[in-house]
Coordinates of C-alpha atoms in Angstrom, one line a residue:
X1 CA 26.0 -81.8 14.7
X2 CA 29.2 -83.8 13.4
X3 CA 32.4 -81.8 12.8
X4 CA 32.0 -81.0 9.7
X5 CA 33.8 -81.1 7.0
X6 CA 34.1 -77.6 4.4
X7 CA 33.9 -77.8 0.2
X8 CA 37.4 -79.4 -0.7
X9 CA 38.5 -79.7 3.0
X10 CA 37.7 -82.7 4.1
X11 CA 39.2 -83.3 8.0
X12 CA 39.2 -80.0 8.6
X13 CA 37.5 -78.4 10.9
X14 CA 34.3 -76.2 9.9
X15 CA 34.7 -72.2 11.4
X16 CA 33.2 -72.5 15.5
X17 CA 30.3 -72.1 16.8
X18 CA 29.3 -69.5 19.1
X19 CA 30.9 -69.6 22.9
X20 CA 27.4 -69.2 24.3
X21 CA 23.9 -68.6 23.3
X22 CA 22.8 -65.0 23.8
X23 CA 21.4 -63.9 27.1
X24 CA 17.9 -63.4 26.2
X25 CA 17.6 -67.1 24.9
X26 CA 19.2 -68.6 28.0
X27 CA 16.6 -67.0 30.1
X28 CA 13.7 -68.0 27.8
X29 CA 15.6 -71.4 27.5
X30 CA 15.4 -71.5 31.6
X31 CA 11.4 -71.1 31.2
X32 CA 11.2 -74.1 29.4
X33 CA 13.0 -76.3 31.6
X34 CA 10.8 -79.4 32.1
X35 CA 9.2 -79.5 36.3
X36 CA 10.0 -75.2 36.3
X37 CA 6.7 -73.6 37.9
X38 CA 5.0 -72.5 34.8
X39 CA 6.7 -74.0 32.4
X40 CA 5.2 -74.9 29.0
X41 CA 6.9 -76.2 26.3
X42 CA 6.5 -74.4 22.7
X43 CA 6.8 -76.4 19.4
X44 CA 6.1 -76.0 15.5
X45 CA 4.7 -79.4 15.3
X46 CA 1.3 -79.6 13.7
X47 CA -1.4 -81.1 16.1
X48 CA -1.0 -84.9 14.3
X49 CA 3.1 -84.4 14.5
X50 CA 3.1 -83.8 18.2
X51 CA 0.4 -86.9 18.6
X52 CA 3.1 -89.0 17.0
X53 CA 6.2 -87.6 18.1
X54 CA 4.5 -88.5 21.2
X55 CA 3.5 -92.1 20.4
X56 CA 7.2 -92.5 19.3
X57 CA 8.1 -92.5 22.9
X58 CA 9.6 -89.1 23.0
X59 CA 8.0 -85.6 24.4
X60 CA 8.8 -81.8 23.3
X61 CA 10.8 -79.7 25.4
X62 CA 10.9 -76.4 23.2
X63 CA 11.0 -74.6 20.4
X64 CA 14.7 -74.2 19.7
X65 CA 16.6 -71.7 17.1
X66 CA 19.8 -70.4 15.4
X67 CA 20.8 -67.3 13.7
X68 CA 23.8 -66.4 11.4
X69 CA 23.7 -62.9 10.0
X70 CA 26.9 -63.7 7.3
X71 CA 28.5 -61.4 4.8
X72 CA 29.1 -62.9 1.7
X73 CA 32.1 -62.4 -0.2
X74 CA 32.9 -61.7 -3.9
X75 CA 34.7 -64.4 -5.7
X76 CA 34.4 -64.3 -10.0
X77 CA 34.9 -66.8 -12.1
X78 CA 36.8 -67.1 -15.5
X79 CA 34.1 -66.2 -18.2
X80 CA 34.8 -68.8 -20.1
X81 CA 35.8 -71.6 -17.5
X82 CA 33.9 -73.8 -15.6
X83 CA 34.9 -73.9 -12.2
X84 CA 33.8 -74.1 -8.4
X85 CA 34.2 -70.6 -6.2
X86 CA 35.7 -72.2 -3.3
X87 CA 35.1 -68.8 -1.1
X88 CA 31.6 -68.5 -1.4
X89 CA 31.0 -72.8 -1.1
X90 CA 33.1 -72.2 2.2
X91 CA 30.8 -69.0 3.1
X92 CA 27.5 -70.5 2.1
X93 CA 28.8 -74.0 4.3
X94 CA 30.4 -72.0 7.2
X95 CA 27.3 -69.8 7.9
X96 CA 24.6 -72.9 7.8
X97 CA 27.0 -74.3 10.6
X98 CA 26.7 -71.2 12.6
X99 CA 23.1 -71.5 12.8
X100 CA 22.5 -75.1 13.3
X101 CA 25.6 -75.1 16.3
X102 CA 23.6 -72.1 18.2
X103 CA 20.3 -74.2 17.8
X104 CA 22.0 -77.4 19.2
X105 CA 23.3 -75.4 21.8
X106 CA 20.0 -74.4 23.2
X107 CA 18.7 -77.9 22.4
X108 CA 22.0 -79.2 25.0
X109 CA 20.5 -76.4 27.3
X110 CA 17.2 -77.9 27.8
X111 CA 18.9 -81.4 28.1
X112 CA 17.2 -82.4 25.2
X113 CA 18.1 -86.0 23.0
X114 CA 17.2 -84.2 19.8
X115 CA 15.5 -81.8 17.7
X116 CA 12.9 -83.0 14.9
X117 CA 11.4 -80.9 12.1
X118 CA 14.6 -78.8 11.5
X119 CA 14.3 -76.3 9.4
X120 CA 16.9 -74.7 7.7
X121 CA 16.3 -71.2 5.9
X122 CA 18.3 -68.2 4.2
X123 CA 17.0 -64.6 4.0
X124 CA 18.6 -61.9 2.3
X125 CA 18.5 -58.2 3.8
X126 CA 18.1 -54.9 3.0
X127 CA 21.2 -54.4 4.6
X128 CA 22.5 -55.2 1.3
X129 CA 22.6 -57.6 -1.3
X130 CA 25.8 -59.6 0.0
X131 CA 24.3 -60.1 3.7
X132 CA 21.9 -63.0 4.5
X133 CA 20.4 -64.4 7.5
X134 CA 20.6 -68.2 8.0
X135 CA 18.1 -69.6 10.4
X136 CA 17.7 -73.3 11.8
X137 CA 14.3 -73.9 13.8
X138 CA 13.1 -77.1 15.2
X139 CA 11.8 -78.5 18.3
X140 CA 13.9 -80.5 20.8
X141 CA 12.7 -83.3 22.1
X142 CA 13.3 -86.0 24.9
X143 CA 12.9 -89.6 25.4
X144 CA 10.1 -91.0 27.5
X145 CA 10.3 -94.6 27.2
X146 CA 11.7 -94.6 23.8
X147 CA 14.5 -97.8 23.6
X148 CA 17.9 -96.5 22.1
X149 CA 18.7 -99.9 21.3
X150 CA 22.1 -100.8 22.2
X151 CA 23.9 -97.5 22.3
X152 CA 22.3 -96.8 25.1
X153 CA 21.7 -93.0 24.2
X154 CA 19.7 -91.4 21.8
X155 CA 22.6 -88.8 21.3
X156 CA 24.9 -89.2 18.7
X157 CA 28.5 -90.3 18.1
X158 CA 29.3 -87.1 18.7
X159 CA 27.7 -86.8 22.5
X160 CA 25.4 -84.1 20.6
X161 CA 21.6 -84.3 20.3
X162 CA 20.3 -85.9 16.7
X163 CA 18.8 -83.5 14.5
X164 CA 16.3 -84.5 11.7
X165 CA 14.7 -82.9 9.3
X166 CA 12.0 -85.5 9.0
X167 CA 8.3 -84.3 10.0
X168 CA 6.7 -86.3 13.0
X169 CA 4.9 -88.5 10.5
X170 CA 8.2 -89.7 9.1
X171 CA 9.7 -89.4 12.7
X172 CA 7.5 -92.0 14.1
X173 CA 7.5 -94.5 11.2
X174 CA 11.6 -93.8 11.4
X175 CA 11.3 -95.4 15.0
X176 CA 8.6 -97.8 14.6
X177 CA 10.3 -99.2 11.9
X178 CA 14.1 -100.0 13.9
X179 CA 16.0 -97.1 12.8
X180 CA 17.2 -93.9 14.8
X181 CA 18.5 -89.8 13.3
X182 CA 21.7 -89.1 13.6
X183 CA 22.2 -85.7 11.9
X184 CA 21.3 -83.6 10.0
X185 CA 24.3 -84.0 6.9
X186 CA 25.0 -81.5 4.6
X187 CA 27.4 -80.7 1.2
X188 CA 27.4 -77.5 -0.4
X189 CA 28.8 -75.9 -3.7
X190 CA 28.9 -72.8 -5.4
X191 CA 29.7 -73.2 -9.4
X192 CA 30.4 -71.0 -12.7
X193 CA 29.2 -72.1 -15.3
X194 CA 31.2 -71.1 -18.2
X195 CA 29.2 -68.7 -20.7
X196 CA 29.2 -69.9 -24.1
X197 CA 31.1 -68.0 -27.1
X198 CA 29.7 -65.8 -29.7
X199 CA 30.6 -68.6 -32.3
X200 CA 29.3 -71.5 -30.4
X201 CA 25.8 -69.1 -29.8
X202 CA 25.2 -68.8 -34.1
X203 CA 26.9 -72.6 -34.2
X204 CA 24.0 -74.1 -32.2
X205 CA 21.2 -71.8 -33.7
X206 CA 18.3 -73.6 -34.8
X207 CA 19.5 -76.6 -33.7
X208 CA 18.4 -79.2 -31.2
X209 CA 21.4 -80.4 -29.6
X210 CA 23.0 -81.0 -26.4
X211 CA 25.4 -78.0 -24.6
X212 CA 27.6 -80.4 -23.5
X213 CA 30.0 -77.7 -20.9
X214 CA 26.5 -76.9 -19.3
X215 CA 25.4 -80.6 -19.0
X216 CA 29.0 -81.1 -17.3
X217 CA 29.4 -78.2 -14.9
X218 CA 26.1 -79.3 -13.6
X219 CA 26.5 -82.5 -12.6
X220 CA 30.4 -81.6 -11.0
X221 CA 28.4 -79.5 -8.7
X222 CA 25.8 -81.5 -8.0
X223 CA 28.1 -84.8 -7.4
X224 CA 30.6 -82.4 -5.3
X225 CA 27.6 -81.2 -3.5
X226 CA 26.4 -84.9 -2.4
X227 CA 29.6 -86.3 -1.9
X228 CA 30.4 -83.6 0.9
X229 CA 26.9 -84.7 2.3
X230 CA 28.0 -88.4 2.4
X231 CA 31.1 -87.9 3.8
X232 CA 29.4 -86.4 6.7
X233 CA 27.6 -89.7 6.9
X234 CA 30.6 -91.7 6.5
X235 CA 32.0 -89.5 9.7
X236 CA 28.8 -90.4 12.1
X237 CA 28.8 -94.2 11.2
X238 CA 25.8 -93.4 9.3
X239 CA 23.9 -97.0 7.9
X240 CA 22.5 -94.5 5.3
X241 CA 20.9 -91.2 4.9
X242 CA 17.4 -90.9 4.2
X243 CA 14.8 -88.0 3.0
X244 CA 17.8 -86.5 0.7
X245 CA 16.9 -83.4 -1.1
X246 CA 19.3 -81.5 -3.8
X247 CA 18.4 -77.9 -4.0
X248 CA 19.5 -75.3 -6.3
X249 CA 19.8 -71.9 -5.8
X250 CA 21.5 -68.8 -7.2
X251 CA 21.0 -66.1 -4.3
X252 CA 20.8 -63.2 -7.5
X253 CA 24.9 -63.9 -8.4
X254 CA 23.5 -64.2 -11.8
X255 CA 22.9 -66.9 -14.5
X256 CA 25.9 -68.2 -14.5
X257 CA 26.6 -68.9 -10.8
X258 CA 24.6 -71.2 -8.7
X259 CA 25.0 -73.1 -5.6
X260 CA 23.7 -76.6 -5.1
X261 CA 22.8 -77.7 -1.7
X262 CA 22.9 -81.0 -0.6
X263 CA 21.0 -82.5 2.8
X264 CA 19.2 -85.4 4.5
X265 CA 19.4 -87.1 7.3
X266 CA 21.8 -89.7 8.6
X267 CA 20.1 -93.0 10.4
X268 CA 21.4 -95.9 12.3
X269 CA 19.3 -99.2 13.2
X270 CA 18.0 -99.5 16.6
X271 CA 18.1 -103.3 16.2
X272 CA 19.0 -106.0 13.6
X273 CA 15.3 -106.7 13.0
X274 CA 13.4 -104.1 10.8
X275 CA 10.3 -105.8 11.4
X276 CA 8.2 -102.8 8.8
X277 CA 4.3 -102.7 9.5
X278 CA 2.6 -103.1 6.5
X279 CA 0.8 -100.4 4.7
X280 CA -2.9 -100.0 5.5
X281 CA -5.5 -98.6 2.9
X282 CA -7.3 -95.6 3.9
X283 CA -10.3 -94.8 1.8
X284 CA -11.0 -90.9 1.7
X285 CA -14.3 -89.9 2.3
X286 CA -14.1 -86.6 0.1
X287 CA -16.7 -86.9 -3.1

């Protein structure tokens, strides 16, 4: 992963990752290790995403996770005001980072180039409503054959292994078409959105027309939300990022707060000539 960069903090350093991956994943790390005597490598690839994961010159070394059990803290909002709650962007950010760092650290630990199909999940507990547990799963992989282009390495800017998103479908027509994952990049934000008055409730009664404070908050968040994303781009050298998805989510703060989540994946070219295979027509046989 790049160093990222927190929600109105841009340069500074996101909160550590762990010092080491926990015992009982280094030794089922160490069972993996490619040439060990019974080693076998575990993956959440469909059958058709390893076949061309495989065809894109690279093989799977493991299944490969992280796990960040975060308390959440309280942070309110003017009733009236809208407004970004800088704590619980930070929180929502910071805890994200701690999963993906431990699942890049067992990817590094299996001497892995990357880790495809990432996915990145929250659960909340029963240990109460303010505890969550963020998860990042993927499956590292390592070149065989696969050209770098002229970086020579299929690691990063950072000296880390890339991490996509993508699925193996989109993996292999990534490659095949000149262009290699960085990172996975990310922006978050948690917004209030201002409730409306009693006045403006019987004012707007009946009426079609536009709540202009709700149309506004919106998009700040949203547009604070991408632009952290892209600024983790801008940090990798990132040509672009493709795959970009903008979720919205409001983790039962209520109505009026929500978090938007930003994330895609950053590329870079392989070479200068994106020489794309054209399409091909594929007639189903289903009635």
């Amino acid at each position: 992963m790049t160093e990222r960069t927190g929600p109105d903090a841009i340069g500074q350093a996101a909160q550590p990752a762990a010092r080491d991956a926990a015992e009982d994943a280094m030794r089922r790390l160490a069972r993996l290790q490619p040439g060990e005597k019974g080693s076998l490598f575990t993956s959440d690839l469909t059958v058709n995403e390893f076949l061309l994961v495989r065809e894109a010159g690279f093989h799977p070394l493991g299944l490969v996770l992280g796990s960040s059990v975060y308390h959440v803290g309280l942070q309110l909002g003017r009733w009236s005001k809208n407004q970004e709650l800088t704590k619980l962007s930070q929180a929502m950010y910071q805890a994200r980072e701690l999963a993906m760092s431990r699942m890049e650290a067992e990817a590094s630990a299996l001497g892995a180039d990357g880790i495809v199909g990432v996915r990145l999940d929250i659960e909340f507990k029963e240990f109460g409503s303010d505890i969550a547990e963020f998860i990042a799963v993927g499956t590292a992989v390592k070149a065989d054959g696969a050209d770098p282009g002229p970086a020579g390495t299929w690691l990063n800017n950072k000296g880390r292994p890339f991490t996509s998103d993508l699925s193996g479908q989109e993996f292999w027509t990534l490659i095949r078409a000149g262009y290699a994952p960085l990172d996975l990049v990310m922006g978050s934000c948690v917004y209030h959105v201002a409730h409306q008055r009693f006045t403006q409730v019987l004012s707007n009664a009946g009426r079609n027309v536009e709540i202009e404070p709700f149309t506004q908050a919106l998009y700040d968040a949203r547009e604070l939300a991408m632009s952290r994303m892209r600024a983790e781009g801008e940090a990798l050298e990132a040509e672009g990022i493709v795959a970009v998805q903008l979720k919205q989510h409001t983790h039962g703060w209520g109505g009026h707060t929500t978090e938007f989540f930003a994330i895609g994946t950053a590329v870079r070219p392989l070479r200068d000539d994106h020489v794309i295979d054209r399409p091909t027509v594929v007639v189903g046989l289903d009635g």
